[in-house]
CSV table of C-alpha atoms and ligand atoms in Angstrom, one decimal:
chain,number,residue,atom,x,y,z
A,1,UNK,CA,49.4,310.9,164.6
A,2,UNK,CA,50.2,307.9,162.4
A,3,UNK,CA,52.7,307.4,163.9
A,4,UNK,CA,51.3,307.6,167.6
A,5,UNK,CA,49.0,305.0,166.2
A,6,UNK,CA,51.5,302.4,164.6
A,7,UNK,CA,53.7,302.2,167.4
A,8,UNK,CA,50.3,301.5,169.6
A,9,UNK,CA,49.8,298.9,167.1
A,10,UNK,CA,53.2,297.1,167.7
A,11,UNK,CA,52.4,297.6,171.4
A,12,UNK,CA,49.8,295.9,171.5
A,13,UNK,CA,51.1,293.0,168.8
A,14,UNK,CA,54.1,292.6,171.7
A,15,UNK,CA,51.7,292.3,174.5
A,16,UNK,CA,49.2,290.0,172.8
A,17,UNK,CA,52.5,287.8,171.9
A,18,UNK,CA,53.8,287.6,175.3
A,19,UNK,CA,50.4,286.6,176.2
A,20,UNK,CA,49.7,283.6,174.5
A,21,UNK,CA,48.7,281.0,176.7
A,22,UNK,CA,51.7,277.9,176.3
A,23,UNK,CA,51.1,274.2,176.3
A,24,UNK,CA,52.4,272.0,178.7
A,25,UNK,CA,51.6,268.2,177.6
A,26,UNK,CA,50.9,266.2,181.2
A,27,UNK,CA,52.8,264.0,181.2
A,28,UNK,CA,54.5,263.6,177.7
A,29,UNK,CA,51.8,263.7,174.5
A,30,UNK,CA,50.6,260.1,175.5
A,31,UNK,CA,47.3,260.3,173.6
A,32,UNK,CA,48.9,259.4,170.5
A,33,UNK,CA,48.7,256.1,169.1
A,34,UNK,CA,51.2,253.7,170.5
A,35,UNK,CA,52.4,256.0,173.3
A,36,UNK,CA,51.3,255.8,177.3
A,37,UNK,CA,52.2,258.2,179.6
A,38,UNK,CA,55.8,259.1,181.3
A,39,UNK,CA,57.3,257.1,178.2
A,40,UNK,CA,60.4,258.2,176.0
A,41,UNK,CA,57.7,258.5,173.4
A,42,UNK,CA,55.5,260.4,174.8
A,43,UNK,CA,58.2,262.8,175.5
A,44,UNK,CA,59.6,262.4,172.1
A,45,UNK,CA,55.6,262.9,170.5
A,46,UNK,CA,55.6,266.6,173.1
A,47,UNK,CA,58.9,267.2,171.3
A,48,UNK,CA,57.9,266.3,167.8
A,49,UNK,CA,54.2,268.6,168.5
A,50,UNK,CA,56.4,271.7,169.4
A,51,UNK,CA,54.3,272.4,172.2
A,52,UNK,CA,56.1,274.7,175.2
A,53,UNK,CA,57.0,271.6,177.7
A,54,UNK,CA,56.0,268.0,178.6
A,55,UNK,CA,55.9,266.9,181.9
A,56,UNK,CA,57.4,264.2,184.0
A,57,UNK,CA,57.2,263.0,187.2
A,58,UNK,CA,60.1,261.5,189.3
A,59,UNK,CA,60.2,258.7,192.1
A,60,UNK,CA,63.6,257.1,193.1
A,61,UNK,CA,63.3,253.2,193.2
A,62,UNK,CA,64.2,251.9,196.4
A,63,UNK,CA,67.9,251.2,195.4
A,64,UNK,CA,68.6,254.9,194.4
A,65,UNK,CA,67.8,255.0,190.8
A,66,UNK,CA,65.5,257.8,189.5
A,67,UNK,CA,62.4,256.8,187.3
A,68,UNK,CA,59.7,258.9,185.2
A,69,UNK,CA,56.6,257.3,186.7
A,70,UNK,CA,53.5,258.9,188.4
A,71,UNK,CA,53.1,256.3,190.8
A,72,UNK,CA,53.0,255.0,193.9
A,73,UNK,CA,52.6,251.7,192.2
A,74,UNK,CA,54.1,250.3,188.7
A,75,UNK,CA,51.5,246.8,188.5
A,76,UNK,CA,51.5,245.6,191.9
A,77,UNK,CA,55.0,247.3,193.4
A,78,UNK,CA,55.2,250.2,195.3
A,79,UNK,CA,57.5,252.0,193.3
A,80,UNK,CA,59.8,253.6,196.1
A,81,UNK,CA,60.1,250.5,198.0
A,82,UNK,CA,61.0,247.9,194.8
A,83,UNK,CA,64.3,247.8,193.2
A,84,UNK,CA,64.8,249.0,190.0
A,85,UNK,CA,65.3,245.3,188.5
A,86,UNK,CA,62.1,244.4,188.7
A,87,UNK,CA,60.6,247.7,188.2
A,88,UNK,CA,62.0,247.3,184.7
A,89,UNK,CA,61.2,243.9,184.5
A,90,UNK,CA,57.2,245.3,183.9
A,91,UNK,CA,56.2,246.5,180.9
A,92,UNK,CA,54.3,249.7,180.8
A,93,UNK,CA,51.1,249.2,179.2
A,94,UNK,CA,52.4,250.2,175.8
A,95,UNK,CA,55.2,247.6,175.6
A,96,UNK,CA,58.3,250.5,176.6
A,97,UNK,CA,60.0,249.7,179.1
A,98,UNK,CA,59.9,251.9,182.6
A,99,UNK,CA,62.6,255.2,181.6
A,100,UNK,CA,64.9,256.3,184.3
A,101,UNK,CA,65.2,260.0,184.7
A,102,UNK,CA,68.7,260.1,182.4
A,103,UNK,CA,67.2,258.5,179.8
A,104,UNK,CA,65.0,261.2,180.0
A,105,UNK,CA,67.5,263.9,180.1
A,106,UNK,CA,69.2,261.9,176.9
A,107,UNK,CA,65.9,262.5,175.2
A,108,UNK,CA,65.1,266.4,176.5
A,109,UNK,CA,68.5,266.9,175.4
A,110,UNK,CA,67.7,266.1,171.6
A,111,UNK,CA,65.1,269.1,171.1
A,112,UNK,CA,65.5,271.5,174.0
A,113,UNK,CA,63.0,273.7,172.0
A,114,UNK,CA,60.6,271.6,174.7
A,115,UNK,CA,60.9,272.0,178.2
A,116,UNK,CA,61.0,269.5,180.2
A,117,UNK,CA,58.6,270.1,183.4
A,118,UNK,CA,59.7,267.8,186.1
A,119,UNK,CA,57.8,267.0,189.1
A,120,UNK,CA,59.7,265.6,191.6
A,121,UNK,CA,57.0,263.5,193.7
A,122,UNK,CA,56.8,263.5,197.5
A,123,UNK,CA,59.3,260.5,199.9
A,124,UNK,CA,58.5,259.5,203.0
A,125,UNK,CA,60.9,261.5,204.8
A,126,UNK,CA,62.2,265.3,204.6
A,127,UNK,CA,65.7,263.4,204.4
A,128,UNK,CA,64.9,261.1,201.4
A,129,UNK,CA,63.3,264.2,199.7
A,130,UNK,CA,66.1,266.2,199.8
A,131,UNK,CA,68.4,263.9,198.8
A,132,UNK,CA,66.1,263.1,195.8
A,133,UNK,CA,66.0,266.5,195.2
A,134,UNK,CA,69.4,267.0,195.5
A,135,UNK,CA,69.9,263.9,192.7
A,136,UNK,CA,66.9,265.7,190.4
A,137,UNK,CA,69.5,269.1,190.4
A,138,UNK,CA,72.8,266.8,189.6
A,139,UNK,CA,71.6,264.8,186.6
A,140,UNK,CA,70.2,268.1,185.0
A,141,UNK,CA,73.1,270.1,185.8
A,142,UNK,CA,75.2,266.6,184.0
A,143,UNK,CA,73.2,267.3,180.9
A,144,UNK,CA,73.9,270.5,180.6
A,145,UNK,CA,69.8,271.3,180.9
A,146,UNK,CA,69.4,274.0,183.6
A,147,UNK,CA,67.5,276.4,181.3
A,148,UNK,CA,65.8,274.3,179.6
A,149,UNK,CA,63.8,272.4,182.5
A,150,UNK,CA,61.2,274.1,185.1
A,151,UNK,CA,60.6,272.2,188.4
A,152,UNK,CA,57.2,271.3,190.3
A,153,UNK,CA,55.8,269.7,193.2
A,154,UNK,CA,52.9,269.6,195.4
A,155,UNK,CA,55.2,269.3,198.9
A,156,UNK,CA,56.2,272.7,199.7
A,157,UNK,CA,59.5,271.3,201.8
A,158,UNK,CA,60.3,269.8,198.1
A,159,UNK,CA,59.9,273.4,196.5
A,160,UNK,CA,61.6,274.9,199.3
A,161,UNK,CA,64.7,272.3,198.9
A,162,UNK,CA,64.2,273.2,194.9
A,163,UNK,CA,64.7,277.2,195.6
A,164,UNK,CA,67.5,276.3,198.5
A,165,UNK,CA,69.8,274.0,196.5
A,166,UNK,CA,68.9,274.8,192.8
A,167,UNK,CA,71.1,277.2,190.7
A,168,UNK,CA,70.1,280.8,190.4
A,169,UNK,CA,67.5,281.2,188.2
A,170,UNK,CA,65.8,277.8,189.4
A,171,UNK,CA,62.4,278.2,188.1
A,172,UNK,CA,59.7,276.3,190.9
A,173,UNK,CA,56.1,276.3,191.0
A,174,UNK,CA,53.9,274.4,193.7
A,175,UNK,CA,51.3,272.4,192.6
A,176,UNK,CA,49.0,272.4,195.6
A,177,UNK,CA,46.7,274.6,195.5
A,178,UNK,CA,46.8,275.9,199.4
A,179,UNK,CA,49.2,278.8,198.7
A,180,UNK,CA,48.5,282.7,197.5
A,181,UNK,CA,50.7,283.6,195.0
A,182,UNK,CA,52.2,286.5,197.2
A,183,UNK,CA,52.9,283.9,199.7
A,184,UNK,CA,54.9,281.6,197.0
A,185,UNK,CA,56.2,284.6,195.8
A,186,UNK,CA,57.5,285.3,199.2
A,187,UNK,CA,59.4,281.2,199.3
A,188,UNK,CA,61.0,282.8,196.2
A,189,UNK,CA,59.0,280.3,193.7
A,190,UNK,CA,58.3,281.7,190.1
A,191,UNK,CA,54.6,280.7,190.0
A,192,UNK,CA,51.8,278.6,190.5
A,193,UNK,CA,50.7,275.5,189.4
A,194,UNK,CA,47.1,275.1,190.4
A,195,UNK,CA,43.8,272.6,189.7
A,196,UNK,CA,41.7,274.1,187.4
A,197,UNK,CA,39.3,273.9,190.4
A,198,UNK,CA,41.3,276.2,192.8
A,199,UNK,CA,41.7,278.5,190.3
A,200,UNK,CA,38.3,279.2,189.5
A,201,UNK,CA,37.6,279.4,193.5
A,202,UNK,CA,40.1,282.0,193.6
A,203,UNK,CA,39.4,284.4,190.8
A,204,UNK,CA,41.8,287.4,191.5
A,205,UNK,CA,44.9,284.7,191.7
A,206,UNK,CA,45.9,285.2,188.3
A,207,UNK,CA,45.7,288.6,188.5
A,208,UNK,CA,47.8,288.4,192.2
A,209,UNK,CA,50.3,286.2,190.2
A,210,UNK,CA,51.0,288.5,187.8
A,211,UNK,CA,51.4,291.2,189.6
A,212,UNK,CA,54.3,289.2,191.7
A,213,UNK,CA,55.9,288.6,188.7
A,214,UNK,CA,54.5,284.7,188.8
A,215,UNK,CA,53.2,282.6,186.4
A,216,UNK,CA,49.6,280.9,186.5
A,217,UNK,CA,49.9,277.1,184.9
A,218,UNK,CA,46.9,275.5,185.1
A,219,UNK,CA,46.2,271.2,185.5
A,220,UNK,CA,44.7,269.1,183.9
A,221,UNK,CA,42.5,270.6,182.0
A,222,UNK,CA,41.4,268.6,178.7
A,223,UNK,CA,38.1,269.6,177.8
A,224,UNK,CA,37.5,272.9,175.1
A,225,UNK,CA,35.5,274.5,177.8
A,226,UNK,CA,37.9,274.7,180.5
A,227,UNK,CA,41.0,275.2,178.1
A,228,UNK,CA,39.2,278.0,176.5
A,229,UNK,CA,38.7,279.8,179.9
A,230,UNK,CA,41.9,279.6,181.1
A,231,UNK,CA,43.1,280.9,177.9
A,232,UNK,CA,40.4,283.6,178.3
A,233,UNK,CA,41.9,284.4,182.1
A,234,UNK,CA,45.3,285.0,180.8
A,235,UNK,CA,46.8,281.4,181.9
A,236,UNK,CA,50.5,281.7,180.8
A,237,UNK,CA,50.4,277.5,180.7
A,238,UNK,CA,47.8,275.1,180.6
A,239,UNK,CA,49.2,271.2,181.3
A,240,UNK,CA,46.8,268.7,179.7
A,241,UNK,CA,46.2,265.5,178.5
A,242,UNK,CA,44.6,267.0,175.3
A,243,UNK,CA,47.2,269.0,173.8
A,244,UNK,CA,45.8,268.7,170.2
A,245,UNK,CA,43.2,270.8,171.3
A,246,UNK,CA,44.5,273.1,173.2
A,247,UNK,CA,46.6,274.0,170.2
A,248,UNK,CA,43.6,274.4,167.9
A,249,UNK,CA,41.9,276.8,170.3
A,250,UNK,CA,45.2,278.5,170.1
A,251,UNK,CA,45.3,278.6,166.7
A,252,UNK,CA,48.3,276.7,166.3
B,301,MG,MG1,52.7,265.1,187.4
C-alpha cells in the first residue's frame, strides 16, 4: 500500500512539473531600466532572468536585411520600404541602435537555456513572405539554433511556409486567434498562440489543444489577474510585458 501510494506521489510531482505554466518575455525583458523593446538588451535581460523564451519580431528592410522591430514604422519610416542605412541611422528610444536578426542569433546563441520566439511579421506579398521566411529558416539553421528557437505569426500563409520549408521538428504556432486548435493541428502547427481575449471566449480551447497534442501560449497578458488565470487554466506559456510578476505568481 505504501508503496501504491508513493509512486502516486511521484505521479503526480511529474505531472504538476510538466505543468508549470513557462514565461515567454514579449518582446525581450524590456521593462528593465535602460532597456526598450526588440533590443540586444532586452534579449540579453530575458536571458539573464532565466525565463523559458523572449520574443522577437522580424521585418526585412527594404534592401533585404532582416531587423528585430515590431513595426511598421521605426520614427517616421515605414520599415519594409526604407533601407537599412537609415533605419540604423535612428536610435531606438533607449540609445541601442536598431539589431538585425543575426545579431540576434549572435546573442540567442550565448545562453540557449532561453528560447528565442521569433515572429516573423506579415510582407506585402505571398512572394516577399516566403522568401522572408525562407531567410528567417537560413540564418537559424547558420547559427546552429534549430532547437533552440520556436516560430510565430499571425498570417496563416507565413505558418503554412514555416511547416512547408522548416526542418522537421519546426515548432509553429499562429497568433491570430481565428483558428481551432484541431484545425492548426490539422496545418501541422504545434500550438496556439492566442489574445488573452480569444481564449477566454473560447473556454474548452485549452482543453482541445491539449488533447491535439498543442500547446496554449497566451499574449500579452501583464496584469496578476489575467496571469493568474491562465496559470489557473493550464496555459503552458504566458508572453508578457511583466515577466517579474509572472514569475512571482509562479513561485520562481
Ligand atoms: Mg510580436
Amino acid at each position: 500500500m505504501k508503496n501504491i501510494i508513493t509512486f502516486a506521489a511521484c505521479l503526480f510531482a511529474v505531472s504538476t512539473v510538466c505543468a508549470q505554466t513557462q514565461v515567454i518575455a514579449h518582446r525581450g525583458f524590456h521593462a528593465k531600466q535602460g532597456s526598450a523593446n526588440n533590443t540586444l538588451s532586452s534579449l540579453r535581460n530575458a536571458q539573464d532572468l532565466g525565463v523559458f523564451g523572449s520574443e522577437c519580431d522580424v521585418n526585412e528592410t527594404q534592401d533585404g536585411v532582416l531587423v528585430v522591430i515590431h513595426g511598421p514604422m521605426h520614427g517616421s519610416y515605414n520599415i519594409q520600404h526604407t533601407d537599412f542605412a537609415t533605419l540604423r541611422a535612428q536610435a531606438l528610444g533607449n540609445g541601442e541602435s536598431l539589431p538585425t536578426f543575426e545579431e540576434y542569433l549572435t546573442q540567442a546563441e550565448k545562453n540557449t537555456a532561453t528560447k528565442l520566439i521569433i515572429e516573423v511579421k506579415d510582407h506585402d506579398t505571398p512572394e516577399h513572405e516566403t522568401r522572408v521566411v525562407k531567410k528567417v529558416l537560413a540564418a537559424v539553421k547558420k547559427h546552429k539554433l534549430q532547437k533552440h528557437v520556436e516560430y510565430i505569426a499571425f498570417r496563416q500563409f507565413v505558418c503554412d511556409r514555416l511547416v512547408e520549408l522548416g526542418p522537421k521538428g519546426i515548432k509553429v504556432a499562429y497568433l491570430n486567434g481565428t483558428l481551432s486548435p484541431a484545425y492548426c493541428k490539422g496545418l501541422g502547427y504545434t500550438g496556439i498562440d492566442y489574445h488573452i481575449g480569444v481564449m477566454k471566449n473560447h473556454p474548452n480551447w485549452i482543453k482541445q489543444a491539449h488533447d491535439n497534442g498543442l500547446t496554449v501560449n497566451i499574449w500579452t497578458v501583464n496584469d496578476t489577474e489575467n496571469l493568474q488565470w491562465c496559470i489557473d487554466n493550464g496555459a503552458d506559456y504566458i508572453t508578457t510585458d511583466n515577466p517579474l510578476e509572472a514569475n512571482r505568481l509562479l513561485g520562481k
